[in-house]
Short mmCIF file of C-alpha atoms and ligand atoms in Angstrom, two decimals:
data_model
loop_
_atom_site.label_atom_id
_atom_site.label_comp_id
_atom_site.label_asym_id
_atom_site.label_seq_id
_atom_site.Cartn_x
_atom_site.Cartn_y
_atom_site.Cartn_z
CA UNK D 1 -177.17 -178.01 69.56
CA UNK D 2 -179.49 -181.27 71.20
CA UNK D 3 -181.64 -180.63 68.04
CA UNK D 4 -181.95 -184.53 67.08
CA UNK D 5 -182.81 -182.87 63.77
CA UNK D 6 -179.43 -180.87 63.94
CA UNK D 7 -178.06 -184.60 64.04
CA UNK D 8 -179.50 -185.86 61.14
CA UNK D 9 -179.13 -183.10 58.97
CA UNK D 10 -175.36 -183.25 58.98
CA UNK D 11 -175.14 -186.91 57.65
CA UNK D 12 -177.58 -185.71 54.87
CA UNK D 13 -175.61 -183.17 53.91
CA UNK D 14 -172.04 -185.29 53.66
CA UNK D 15 -174.09 -187.99 52.23
CA UNK D 16 -176.57 -185.50 49.68
CA UNK D 17 -175.65 -188.12 46.83
CA UNK D 18 -176.72 -191.12 48.39
CA UNK D 19 -180.06 -192.38 48.42
CA UNK D 20 -182.38 -191.80 50.84
CA UNK D 21 -185.85 -193.21 49.83
CA UNK D 22 -186.44 -196.30 47.35
CA UNK D 23 -189.53 -195.85 46.15
CA UNK D 24 -192.44 -197.55 44.19
CA UNK D 25 -193.83 -196.06 41.33
CA UNK D 26 -191.77 -192.72 41.30
CA UNK D 27 -188.49 -191.79 40.98
CA UNK D 28 -185.80 -192.59 43.81
CA UNK D 29 -184.78 -189.86 46.90
CA UNK D 30 -181.19 -188.95 47.07
CA UNK D 31 -180.63 -187.32 50.67
CA UNK D 32 -180.23 -183.97 48.70
CA UNK D 33 -183.54 -185.04 47.76
CA UNK D 34 -184.98 -185.01 51.14
CA UNK D 35 -183.60 -182.30 52.30
CA UNK D 36 -184.84 -179.76 50.01
CA UNK D 37 -187.90 -181.69 50.65
CA UNK D 38 -188.20 -180.53 54.33
CA UNK D 39 -187.23 -177.06 53.42
CA UNK D 40 -190.12 -177.09 51.42
CA UNK D 41 -192.09 -178.45 54.40
CA UNK D 42 -190.14 -176.01 56.60
CA UNK D 43 -191.29 -173.07 54.61
CA UNK D 44 -194.69 -174.12 54.60
CA UNK D 45 -195.07 -174.70 58.15
CA UNK D 46 -193.25 -171.06 58.70
CA UNK D 47 -195.81 -169.28 56.57
CA UNK D 48 -198.83 -170.66 58.82
CA UNK D 49 -196.90 -168.95 61.89
CA UNK D 50 -195.43 -171.49 63.70
CA UNK D 51 -193.33 -171.38 66.98
CA UNK D 52 -191.43 -173.70 68.61
CA UNK D 53 -193.17 -176.17 71.21
CA UNK D 54 -196.81 -175.80 69.29
CA UNK D 55 -198.29 -178.92 68.31
CA UNK D 56 -198.80 -180.58 64.90
CA UNK D 57 -201.23 -182.70 64.62
CA UNK D 58 -200.62 -184.99 61.22
CA UNK D 59 -203.18 -187.82 59.94
CA UNK D 60 -201.51 -188.50 56.59
CA UNK D 61 -200.79 -191.54 54.36
CA UNK D 62 -197.34 -192.80 54.58
CA UNK D 63 -195.40 -191.10 51.46
CA UNK D 64 -191.89 -189.84 51.04
CA UNK D 65 -193.22 -185.78 51.70
CA UNK D 66 -195.01 -187.18 54.88
CA UNK D 67 -191.79 -188.32 56.05
CA UNK D 68 -190.16 -184.64 55.14
CA UNK D 69 -193.10 -183.36 56.93
CA UNK D 70 -191.80 -185.00 60.47
CA UNK D 71 -188.30 -184.06 59.88
CA UNK D 72 -189.69 -180.41 59.14
CA UNK D 73 -191.37 -180.16 62.18
CA UNK D 74 -188.28 -181.58 64.08
CA UNK D 75 -186.25 -179.19 62.30
CA UNK D 76 -188.28 -176.19 63.58
CA UNK D 77 -189.03 -177.34 66.68
CA UNK D 78 -192.43 -178.48 66.47
CA UNK D 79 -193.94 -181.44 67.83
CA UNK D 80 -195.02 -183.78 65.79
CA UNK D 81 -197.96 -185.69 66.49
CA UNK D 82 -198.90 -188.40 64.40
CA UNK D 83 -202.17 -190.22 64.45
CA UNK D 84 -203.08 -193.85 62.86
CA UNK D 85 -204.86 -192.86 59.19
CA UNK D 86 -208.26 -195.19 60.69
CA UNK D 87 -209.10 -193.06 63.23
CA UNK D 88 -212.24 -191.76 62.67
CA UNK D 89 -213.40 -188.15 63.06
CA UNK D 90 -214.98 -188.38 66.07
CA UNK D 91 -211.78 -190.23 67.73
CA UNK D 92 -209.45 -186.94 65.86
CA UNK D 93 -212.27 -184.86 68.09
CA UNK D 94 -210.52 -186.10 71.42
CA UNK D 95 -206.90 -185.58 70.23
CA UNK D 96 -208.02 -182.11 69.07
CA UNK D 97 -208.94 -181.32 72.29
CA UNK D 98 -206.28 -183.45 74.02
CA UNK D 99 -203.54 -182.19 72.55
CA UNK D 100 -204.45 -178.10 71.23
CA UNK D 101 -202.71 -178.18 68.17
CA UNK D 102 -201.81 -175.02 65.70
CA UNK D 103 -202.01 -177.05 62.67
CA UNK D 104 -203.79 -179.88 61.66
CA UNK D 105 -202.62 -181.89 58.30
CA UNK D 106 -204.83 -184.36 56.89
CA UNK D 107 -205.39 -186.29 53.91
CA UNK D 108 -207.29 -184.29 51.45
CA UNK D 109 -210.35 -186.59 51.36
CA UNK D 110 -211.24 -185.85 54.72
CA UNK D 111 -210.71 -182.62 55.12
CA UNK D 112 -214.53 -181.38 54.97
CA UNK D 113 -215.07 -184.26 57.42
CA UNK D 114 -212.58 -182.55 59.57
CA UNK D 115 -213.05 -179.03 59.15
CA UNK D 116 -216.99 -179.47 60.25
CA UNK D 117 -216.07 -181.45 63.39
CA UNK D 118 -213.60 -178.99 64.60
CA UNK D 119 -214.41 -175.69 62.86
CA UNK D 120 -217.57 -174.74 65.44
CA UNK D 121 -215.10 -174.85 68.46
CA UNK D 122 -211.89 -173.11 67.73
CA UNK D 123 -212.42 -172.28 63.44
CA UNK D 124 -208.94 -170.16 64.16
CA UNK D 125 -206.16 -172.15 65.65
CA UNK D 126 -207.30 -174.86 63.25
CA UNK D 127 -205.95 -174.89 59.44
CA UNK D 128 -206.83 -177.93 57.19
CA UNK D 129 -204.17 -178.20 54.33
CA UNK D 130 -203.31 -181.23 51.96
CA UNK D 131 -199.88 -181.84 52.45
CA UNK D 132 -198.21 -182.64 49.02
CA UNK D 133 -200.43 -180.40 46.70
CA UNK D 134 -199.77 -177.07 46.59
CA UNK D 135 -195.82 -177.38 48.01
CA UNK D 136 -194.43 -175.65 45.26
CA UNK D 137 -193.37 -173.20 47.40
CA UNK D 138 -189.68 -171.86 46.95
CA UNK D 139 -188.10 -172.76 49.51
CA UNK D 140 -186.57 -170.13 51.85
CA UNK D 141 -184.52 -172.28 54.15
CA UNK D 142 -184.98 -171.66 57.75
CA UNK D 143 -182.48 -172.53 60.45
CA UNK D 144 -182.62 -175.50 62.24
CA UNK D 145 -183.99 -174.15 66.06
CA UNK D 146 -181.96 -174.70 68.68
CA UNK D 147 -183.35 -177.36 71.61
CA UNK D 148 -182.37 -178.66 74.61
CA UNK D 149 -182.29 -182.11 75.04
CA UNK D 150 -185.58 -182.47 77.66
CA UNK D 151 -187.56 -179.89 74.87
CA UNK D 152 -190.55 -182.19 73.77
CA UNK D 153 -189.91 -183.45 69.57
CA UNK D 154 -193.34 -185.87 69.53
CA UNK D 155 -196.26 -187.01 71.55
CA UNK D 156 -197.33 -190.45 70.69
CA UNK D 157 -200.79 -191.61 71.36
CA UNK D 158 -200.86 -194.85 73.01
CA UNK D 159 -202.90 -197.40 71.28
CA UNK D 160 -205.66 -196.97 73.89
CA UNK D 161 -206.82 -200.71 74.82
CA UNK D 162 -209.12 -199.16 77.96
CA UNK D 163 -210.02 -195.42 79.06
CA UNK D 164 -208.63 -192.60 76.85
CA UNK D 165 -206.22 -192.71 74.98
CA UNK D 166 -202.76 -191.13 76.40
CA UNK D 167 -200.20 -188.75 75.03
CA UNK D 168 -196.59 -190.07 75.36
CA UNK D 169 -194.28 -186.89 75.22
CA UNK D 170 -190.99 -187.70 73.72
CA UNK D 171 -188.43 -185.52 74.05
CA UNK D 172 -185.32 -184.87 71.58
CA UNK D 173 -183.03 -186.42 74.17
CA UNK D 174 -185.18 -189.50 74.01
CA UNK D 175 -185.26 -189.53 70.15
CA UNK D 176 -181.45 -189.09 69.63
CA UNK D 177 -180.12 -191.50 72.72
CA UNK D 178 -182.24 -194.29 71.20
CA UNK D 179 -181.35 -193.88 67.59
CA UNK D 180 -177.90 -194.01 68.51
CA UNK D 181 -177.68 -197.45 70.75
CA UNK D 182 -179.62 -198.48 68.17
CA UNK D 183 -177.74 -198.20 65.41
CA UNK D 184 -174.82 -199.53 67.54
CA UNK D 185 -176.44 -202.42 69.25
CA UNK D 186 -177.85 -203.55 65.43
CA UNK D 187 -174.14 -202.70 63.97
CA UNK D 188 -175.73 -200.46 61.39
CA UNK D 189 -173.20 -200.40 58.63
CA UNK D 190 -172.43 -197.76 55.16
CA UNK D 191 -174.06 -200.77 52.81
CA UNK D 192 -177.34 -201.11 54.94
CA UNK D 193 -180.17 -201.15 53.29
CA UNK D 194 -183.58 -200.75 55.35
CA UNK D 195 -186.92 -202.15 54.10
CA UNK D 196 -189.12 -200.46 55.94
CA UNK D 197 -192.96 -201.28 54.84
CA UNK D 198 -194.19 -200.76 58.46
CA UNK D 199 -196.82 -197.35 59.46
CA UNK D 200 -195.17 -193.87 59.90
CA UNK D 201 -197.32 -192.84 62.23
CA UNK D 202 -195.98 -195.82 65.39
CA UNK D 203 -192.68 -195.69 66.82
CA UNK D 204 -191.62 -199.02 65.39
CA UNK D 205 -192.13 -197.68 61.67
CA UNK D 206 -191.12 -193.96 62.45
CA UNK D 207 -188.57 -193.98 64.78
CA UNK D 208 -186.86 -197.49 65.20
CA UNK D 209 -186.49 -198.21 61.82
CA UNK D 210 -186.48 -194.73 60.29
CA UNK D 211 -183.74 -193.45 62.42
CA UNK D 212 -181.69 -196.11 61.89
CA UNK D 213 -181.50 -195.48 58.36
CA UNK D 214 -182.12 -191.85 58.66
CA UNK D 215 -178.83 -191.26 61.23
CA UNK D 216 -176.35 -193.14 59.52
CA UNK D 217 -177.96 -191.66 56.09
CA UNK D 218 -178.33 -195.28 54.26
CA UNK D 219 -181.05 -195.57 51.92
CA UNK D 220 -184.23 -196.70 53.00
CA UNK D 221 -187.05 -199.25 50.48
CA UNK D 222 -189.59 -197.19 51.84
CA UNK D 223 -192.96 -198.81 51.00
CA UNK D 224 -196.77 -197.24 51.57
CA UNK D 225 -197.74 -200.34 53.36
CA UNK D 226 -196.78 -204.34 54.05
CA UNK D 227 -197.80 -206.44 51.23
CA UNK D 228 -195.96 -209.45 51.06
CA UNK D 229 -195.47 -209.99 46.96
CA UNK D 230 -193.93 -206.75 47.12
CA UNK D 231 -191.70 -207.68 49.96
CA UNK D 232 -190.53 -210.28 48.69
CA UNK D 233 -189.95 -208.55 45.07
CA UNK D 234 -188.08 -205.52 47.38
CA UNK D 235 -186.01 -207.87 49.78
CA UNK D 236 -182.74 -208.56 47.45
CA UNK D 237 -182.39 -204.79 47.62
CA UNK D 238 -182.40 -205.16 50.95
CA UNK D 239 -179.75 -205.73 54.11
CA UNK D 240 -182.53 -205.27 57.11
CA UNK D 241 -185.91 -205.80 57.65
CA UNK D 242 -187.70 -204.69 60.60
CA UNK D 243 -191.46 -206.01 60.97
CA UNK D 244 -193.58 -206.91 63.33
CA UNK D 245 -194.45 -210.71 63.89
CA UNK D 246 -197.58 -210.69 61.03
CA UNK D 247 -195.27 -209.93 58.65
CA UNK D 248 -193.28 -212.60 59.14
CA UNK D 249 -195.69 -215.06 59.17
CA UNK D 250 -197.32 -213.78 56.16
CA UNK D 251 -193.77 -214.15 54.31
CA UNK D 252 -193.82 -217.60 55.34
CA UNK D 253 -196.53 -218.29 53.15
CA UNK D 254 -194.89 -217.38 49.95
CA UNK D 255 -193.21 -220.17 48.14
CA UNK D 256 -190.51 -218.00 46.84
CA UNK D 257 -188.80 -217.78 50.45
CA UNK D 258 -186.02 -219.73 50.49
CA UNK D 259 -182.58 -219.82 52.01
CA UNK D 260 -181.00 -218.30 48.35
CA UNK D 261 -183.81 -215.24 48.42
CA UNK D 262 -182.06 -214.11 51.54
CA UNK D 263 -178.85 -215.09 51.43
CA UNK D 264 -177.69 -211.63 51.49
CA UNK D 265 -179.59 -210.54 54.08
CA UNK D 266 -177.94 -209.24 57.64
CA UNK D 267 -181.13 -209.24 60.32
CA UNK D 268 -184.62 -209.27 60.36
CA UNK D 269 -185.64 -207.67 63.05
CA UNK D 270 -189.04 -208.29 65.03
CA UNK D 271 -191.54 -206.37 67.74
CA UNK D 272 -194.90 -204.58 68.61
CA UNK D 273 -195.97 -207.96 69.32
CA UNK D 274 -194.94 -211.57 70.71
CA UNK D 275 -193.38 -214.00 68.26
CA UNK D 276 -194.44 -216.87 68.60
CA UNK D 277 -191.03 -219.41 68.82
CA UNK D 278 -192.83 -221.53 65.88
CA UNK D 279 -192.40 -218.36 63.79
CA UNK D 280 -189.33 -218.43 64.97
CA UNK D 281 -188.02 -221.75 64.37
CA UNK D 282 -189.86 -221.78 60.90
CA UNK D 283 -188.25 -218.60 59.51
CA UNK D 284 -185.33 -220.58 60.39
CA UNK D 285 -186.01 -223.19 58.84
CA UNK D 286 -186.90 -221.59 56.11
CA UNK D 287 -184.54 -218.82 55.23
CA UNK D 288 -181.58 -220.29 57.79
CA UNK D 289 -181.66 -216.78 60.02
CA UNK D 290 -182.60 -216.07 63.18
CA UNK D 291 -184.87 -213.45 64.18
CA UNK D 292 -184.00 -210.64 66.79
CA UNK D 293 -186.62 -209.80 68.31
CA UNK D 294 -186.89 -206.84 70.90
CA UNK D 295 -188.66 -205.08 72.73
CA UNK D 296 -190.33 -201.61 73.09
CA UNK D 297 -193.14 -199.07 73.44
CA UNK D 298 -194.39 -195.41 72.37
CA UNK D 299 -192.91 -194.34 76.21
CA UNK D 300 -189.82 -195.85 75.70
CA UNK D 301 -188.87 -196.65 72.30
CA UNK D 302 -186.41 -199.30 72.18
CA UNK D 303 -186.28 -201.19 76.22
CA UNK D 304 -184.33 -204.72 75.04
CA UNK D 305 -182.99 -206.52 72.24
CA UNK D 306 -181.45 -209.81 72.00
CA UNK D 307 -178.07 -209.69 70.85
CA UNK D 308 -176.64 -209.26 67.49
CA UNK D 309 -173.73 -211.24 67.97
CA UNK D 310 -174.96 -214.59 70.38
CA UNK D 311 -177.56 -216.17 70.97
CA UNK D 312 -180.76 -214.77 69.92
CA UNK D 313 -183.65 -217.44 72.08
CA UNK D 314 -187.43 -217.47 70.44
CA UNK D 315 -189.70 -216.14 73.21
CA UNK D 316 -187.47 -214.21 74.95
CA UNK D 317 -186.67 -210.35 74.03
CA UNK D 318 -182.43 -209.81 75.09
CA UNK D 319 -180.97 -207.66 77.39
CA UNK D 320 -181.14 -203.63 78.12
CA UNK D 321 -179.37 -201.65 75.95
CA UNK D 322 -176.61 -199.97 76.65
CA UNK D 323 -177.19 -197.50 79.20
CA UNK D 324 -180.48 -198.58 80.12
CA UNK D 325 -181.43 -200.79 82.87
CA UNK D 326 -184.63 -203.19 83.06
CA UNK D 327 -185.98 -204.36 86.39
CA UNK D 328 -188.78 -206.82 87.12
CA UNK D 329 -190.91 -205.94 89.95
CA UNK D 330 -193.44 -206.94 92.32
CA UNK D 331 -196.54 -204.40 92.43
CA UNK D 332 -195.22 -202.55 95.12
CA UNK D 333 -191.98 -201.77 93.35
CA UNK D 334 -189.79 -204.38 95.02
CA UNK D 335 -187.45 -206.47 92.16
CA UNK D 336 -188.39 -209.88 92.68
CA UNK D 337 -185.83 -212.91 92.52
CA UNK D 338 -184.90 -214.08 88.90
CA UNK D 339 -186.85 -216.14 87.46
CA UNK D 340 -189.67 -215.10 88.81
CA UNK D 341 -192.94 -213.02 87.14
CA UNK D 342 -193.57 -210.09 87.81
CA UNK D 343 -193.59 -206.24 86.59
CA UNK D 344 -191.71 -204.74 83.83
CA UNK D 345 -189.98 -201.41 85.25
CA UNK D 346 -187.11 -199.64 82.83
CA UNK D 347 -185.06 -196.30 82.95
CA UNK D 348 -182.54 -194.32 80.85
CA UNK D 349 -182.43 -191.77 78.23
CA UNK D 350 -185.12 -193.23 76.42
CA UNK D 351 -187.82 -192.80 78.38
CA UNK D 352 -190.50 -190.23 77.94
CA UNK D 353 -191.05 -187.09 79.59
CA UNK D 354 -194.49 -188.10 80.65
CA UNK D 355 -198.22 -188.24 79.47
CA UNK D 356 -199.31 -184.97 78.25
CA UNK D 357 -201.68 -183.02 80.48
CA UNK D 358 -201.58 -185.93 82.66
CA UNK D 359 -199.53 -185.63 85.96
CA UNK D 360 -201.34 -187.68 87.75
CA UNK D 361 -201.26 -190.76 85.56
CA UNK D 362 -197.65 -189.83 84.70
CA UNK D 363 -197.03 -189.97 88.73
CA UNK D 364 -198.85 -194.06 88.94
CA UNK D 365 -196.70 -195.16 86.59
CA UNK D 366 -193.03 -194.03 87.31
CA UNK D 367 -191.48 -194.47 90.42
CA UNK D 368 -189.37 -191.81 92.08
CA UNK D 369 -185.95 -193.62 90.97
CA UNK D 370 -187.29 -192.73 87.57
CA UNK D 371 -188.14 -196.44 86.41
CA UNK D 372 -191.22 -196.48 84.06
CA UNK D 373 -194.15 -199.10 85.35
CA UNK D 374 -194.31 -200.56 81.97
CA UNK D 375 -197.46 -203.14 82.11
CA UNK D 376 -195.92 -205.74 81.05
CA UNK D 377 -195.36 -208.77 82.67
CA UNK D 378 -191.83 -210.29 82.30
CA UNK D 379 -189.11 -212.67 83.76
CA UNK D 380 -185.64 -211.99 83.95
CA UNK D 381 -182.94 -215.06 83.53
CA UNK D 382 -179.41 -214.51 86.47
CA UNK D 383 -177.63 -213.39 83.47
CA UNK D 384 -180.48 -209.99 82.72
CA UNK D 385 -182.05 -212.09 79.73
CA UNK D 386 -186.19 -210.82 79.46
CA UNK D 387 -188.92 -212.70 79.03
CA UNK D 388 -192.40 -211.17 78.24
CA UNK D 389 -195.32 -213.19 80.04
CA UNK D 390 -197.99 -210.86 78.93
CA UNK D 391 -199.97 -207.49 79.50
CA UNK D 392 -200.57 -207.00 83.40
CA UNK D 393 -204.09 -205.99 82.40
CA UNK D 394 -204.43 -209.59 80.20
CA UNK D 395 -203.54 -211.51 83.29
CA UNK D 396 -206.43 -213.94 84.38
CA UNK D 397 -207.29 -214.59 88.08
CA UNK D 398 -209.18 -217.89 88.03
CA UNK D 399 -210.07 -219.15 91.58
CA UNK D 400 -207.30 -216.41 93.17
CA UNK D 401 -204.67 -218.07 90.69
CA UNK D 402 -202.60 -215.81 88.22
CA UNK D 403 -202.52 -217.60 85.02
CA UNK D 404 -200.73 -215.90 82.27
CA UNK D 405 -202.25 -215.91 78.93
CA UNK D 406 -198.96 -217.06 77.19
CA UNK D 407 -198.14 -219.70 78.89
CA UNK D 408 -201.47 -221.76 78.09
CA UNK D 409 -201.10 -219.97 74.21
CA UNK D 410 -197.24 -221.44 73.69
CA UNK D 411 -199.01 -225.02 74.43
CA UNK D 412 -201.91 -224.21 72.46
CA UNK D 413 -199.86 -223.47 69.39
CA UNK D 414 -197.97 -226.28 69.70
CA UNK D 415 -200.87 -228.12 69.16
CA UNK D 416 -201.13 -229.56 65.28
CA UNK D 417 -204.93 -228.88 65.13
CA UNK D 418 -203.77 -225.28 65.80
CA UNK D 419 -202.95 -222.13 63.59
CA UNK D 420 -202.95 -219.50 66.31
CA UNK D 421 -204.69 -218.61 69.51
CA UNK D 422 -205.37 -216.12 72.10
CA UNK D 423 -206.41 -216.97 76.10
CA UNK D 424 -208.29 -214.14 77.54
CA UNK D 425 -210.30 -214.21 81.26
CA UNK D 426 -213.72 -213.38 80.85
CA UNK D 427 -216.37 -213.28 84.32
CA UNK D 428 -217.18 -216.80 85.88
CA UNK D 429 -219.74 -216.80 88.76
CA UNK D 430 -217.59 -219.72 90.40
CA UNK D 431 -213.94 -218.78 89.97
CA UNK D 432 -214.15 -214.77 89.39
CA UNK D 433 -212.59 -215.30 85.99
CA UNK D 434 -212.49 -218.37 83.71
CA UNK D 435 -209.68 -218.79 81.12
CA UNK D 436 -211.21 -218.92 77.79
CA UNK D 437 -208.83 -220.20 74.53
CA UNK D 438 -210.26 -218.67 71.27
CA UNK D 439 -208.13 -220.61 68.58
CA UNK D 440 -207.94 -219.86 64.78
CA UNK D 441 -208.23 -223.81 63.52
CA UNK D 442 -205.37 -225.07 61.11
CA UNK D 443 -207.88 -227.46 59.71
CA UNK D 444 -211.14 -228.80 61.42
CA UNK D 445 -212.94 -227.23 64.81
CA UNK D 446 -210.96 -227.76 67.14
CA UNK D 447 -213.07 -229.15 69.84
CA UNK D 448 -212.88 -228.45 73.94
CA UNK D 449 -211.71 -232.48 74.53
CA UNK D 450 -208.64 -231.89 71.60
CA UNK D 451 -207.68 -228.91 73.93
CA UNK D 452 -208.03 -231.17 77.42
CA UNK D 453 -206.13 -234.04 75.48
CA UNK D 454 -203.33 -231.74 74.58
CA UNK D 455 -203.21 -229.70 77.93
CA UNK D 456 -204.15 -231.98 80.57
CA UNK D 457 -200.54 -233.49 81.55
CA UNK D 458 -199.22 -230.13 80.44
CA UNK D 459 -200.52 -227.38 82.48
CA UNK D 460 -202.19 -227.00 85.79
CA UNK D 461 -206.05 -227.74 86.03
CA UNK D 462 -206.47 -223.88 86.72
CA UNK D 463 -204.77 -222.86 83.77
CA UNK D 464 -206.61 -224.80 81.22
CA UNK D 465 -209.12 -223.19 78.95
CA UNK D 466 -212.69 -223.80 80.47
CA UNK D 467 -214.14 -222.93 76.97
CA UNK D 468 -212.51 -223.29 73.53
CA UNK D 469 -214.16 -220.95 70.70
CA UNK D 470 -213.34 -221.52 67.12
CA UNK D 471 -212.66 -218.19 65.17
CA UNK D 472 -211.59 -217.85 61.26
CA UNK D 473 -208.74 -214.66 62.43
CA UNK D 474 -207.86 -212.90 65.68
CA UNK D 475 -208.73 -209.41 65.49
CA UNK D 476 -205.81 -207.35 65.67
CA UNK D 477 -204.53 -203.88 65.27
CA UNK D 478 -202.56 -202.18 62.78
CA UNK D 479 -199.50 -203.14 64.35
CA UNK D 480 -199.94 -207.01 64.48
CA UNK D 481 -201.10 -207.10 68.64
CA UNK D 482 -204.17 -209.19 69.24
CA UNK D 483 -207.03 -207.28 70.81
CA UNK D 484 -208.17 -209.17 73.86
CA UNK D 485 -209.72 -206.19 75.04
CA UNK D 486 -212.63 -207.03 71.90
CA UNK D 487 -212.40 -210.53 72.13
CA UNK D 488 -213.51 -209.89 76.27
CA UNK D 489 -216.06 -207.56 75.00
CA UNK D 490 -217.46 -209.74 72.95
CA UNK D 491 -217.21 -213.02 74.75
CA UNK D 492 -217.94 -211.35 78.35
CA UNK D 493 -221.09 -213.18 79.14
CA UNK D 494 -220.16 -216.37 78.17
CA UNK D 495 -220.41 -218.04 81.82
CA UNK D 496 -223.36 -215.88 82.28
CA UNK D 497 -226.12 -217.53 84.50
P1 AMP N 1 -196.80 -199.69 71.07
O1 AMP N 1 -196.87 -198.58 72.73
O2 AMP N 1 -197.84 -199.40 70.74
O3 AMP N 1 -195.61 -199.79 70.72
O4 AMP N 1 -196.76 -200.88 72.22
C1 AMP N 1 -196.28 -201.45 73.29
C2 AMP N 1 -196.37 -202.61 73.42
O5 AMP N 1 -196.40 -203.65 72.82
C3 AMP N 1 -195.92 -203.36 74.96
O6 AMP N 1 -195.97 -202.72 75.99
C4 AMP N 1 -195.66 -204.99 75.18
O7 AMP N 1 -196.91 -204.93 75.70
C5 AMP N 1 -195.65 -205.03 73.15
N1 AMP N 1 -194.47 -205.27 72.20
C6 AMP N 1 -193.39 -204.53 72.05
N2 AMP N 1 -192.93 -205.82 71.49
C7 AMP N 1 -192.63 -206.92 71.88
C8 AMP N 1 -191.86 -208.27 71.87
N3 AMP N 1 -190.99 -208.12 71.21
N4 AMP N 1 -192.91 -209.06 72.23
C9 AMP N 1 -194.49 -209.25 73.25
N5 AMP N 1 -195.01 -207.40 73.62
C10 AMP N 1 -194.13 -206.35 72.66
#
């Protein structure tokens, strides 16, 4: 049986008395309790008349019931489509028309807005119900639906910094293969307790983190959101934490973060956005732990990881997971020599089934030999270790020369006057694009002269910022990614004559 849930369910049943979810402000759940809630949610779904392959669009806060709802969808062979809780009704409209769900599960307080938006178009096929309340249906346990490896389990809409958001289709086989690979790669142990403060509408919190705990039927400290104080208070009970770089920088501001406070931790794992070398080394100095950085995305879950045993190198994302392949190639797909920048391409059982109802997009991004063109630029060392230098669309081409923003950001971040930076390209009448540094000052305003002095003998002239802009903070999305598209929009006419 290739339904990924069948594998999870076997573990839940064998570990029924084991703690599954360690919660705040309510009783913890055992695996038996989780299974019971999954069956309850499945009964509710069945009552709505859903069929395998139907999409269920879900826009809900993080809660144990809503984790159970996801697992119930897997169990019934439904296609789970989680949405960022921050999306507006207008954005939701697009996802509804694109995914054509049979069911929308939304927050109570938004249901009016949502149904008002949807009803005129498709009132018959869309039901809005509030998960949680009224869920006291006595569960008639539905059987776990048979699925094949390629059958869809989920569609994850990519954050879509340009154009329409694309639905990445992930199969049961994609989820299962990656969950097994990660729990092996990261040496999951029966005694592990995962701290999960990530959102569960995204690949990181829902698949990467949760699947490691669920597949091994080990406990997960399930925090509704990231709060540095709460996380510090919960860390003593955890052995593994997975987070985005912002989690780590915020925890570094906590005075209680000492080697003693994290002595029991097995590993700190980080991804979804670049971890700076500065954060990596500050974390090591403060805690004695070297953060394990890994690289993934909605379309492929995890591609590469720094090793659990062996050297974790700051500024790199490690090696392809066993059973997967990574290469760095030119635009026409020719592999470039080690040490040269190119497009990162990946292959393996983790690679998605394509973009939902966008076969042309899929064809553009998947090579005939099955390698997916990630859109990230990287460099691979001779031993296969990968480093990311940026998104291809963030590449700046100034006076005909390629400037990789990361290379400039690394030098800027080393300046004592700079807390953090983002380098963008904006239209320039003479150079085509000009390199612009957006910086968050550590203290006083960072001047052009400061930057010129610090970068002058470190970077070629064409890479040096032509303008330095000071901001209080960089715009980031919920996963900690700097939204360079917003910065480009905002400063697009900086050099307009
Ligand atoms: P998403 O589909 O929202 O998970 O975004 C995936 C993108 O996040 C990747 O294509 C990368 O650009 C970025 N990303 C993920 N992990 C890392 C990492 N460790 N370092 C740098 N960028 C990362």
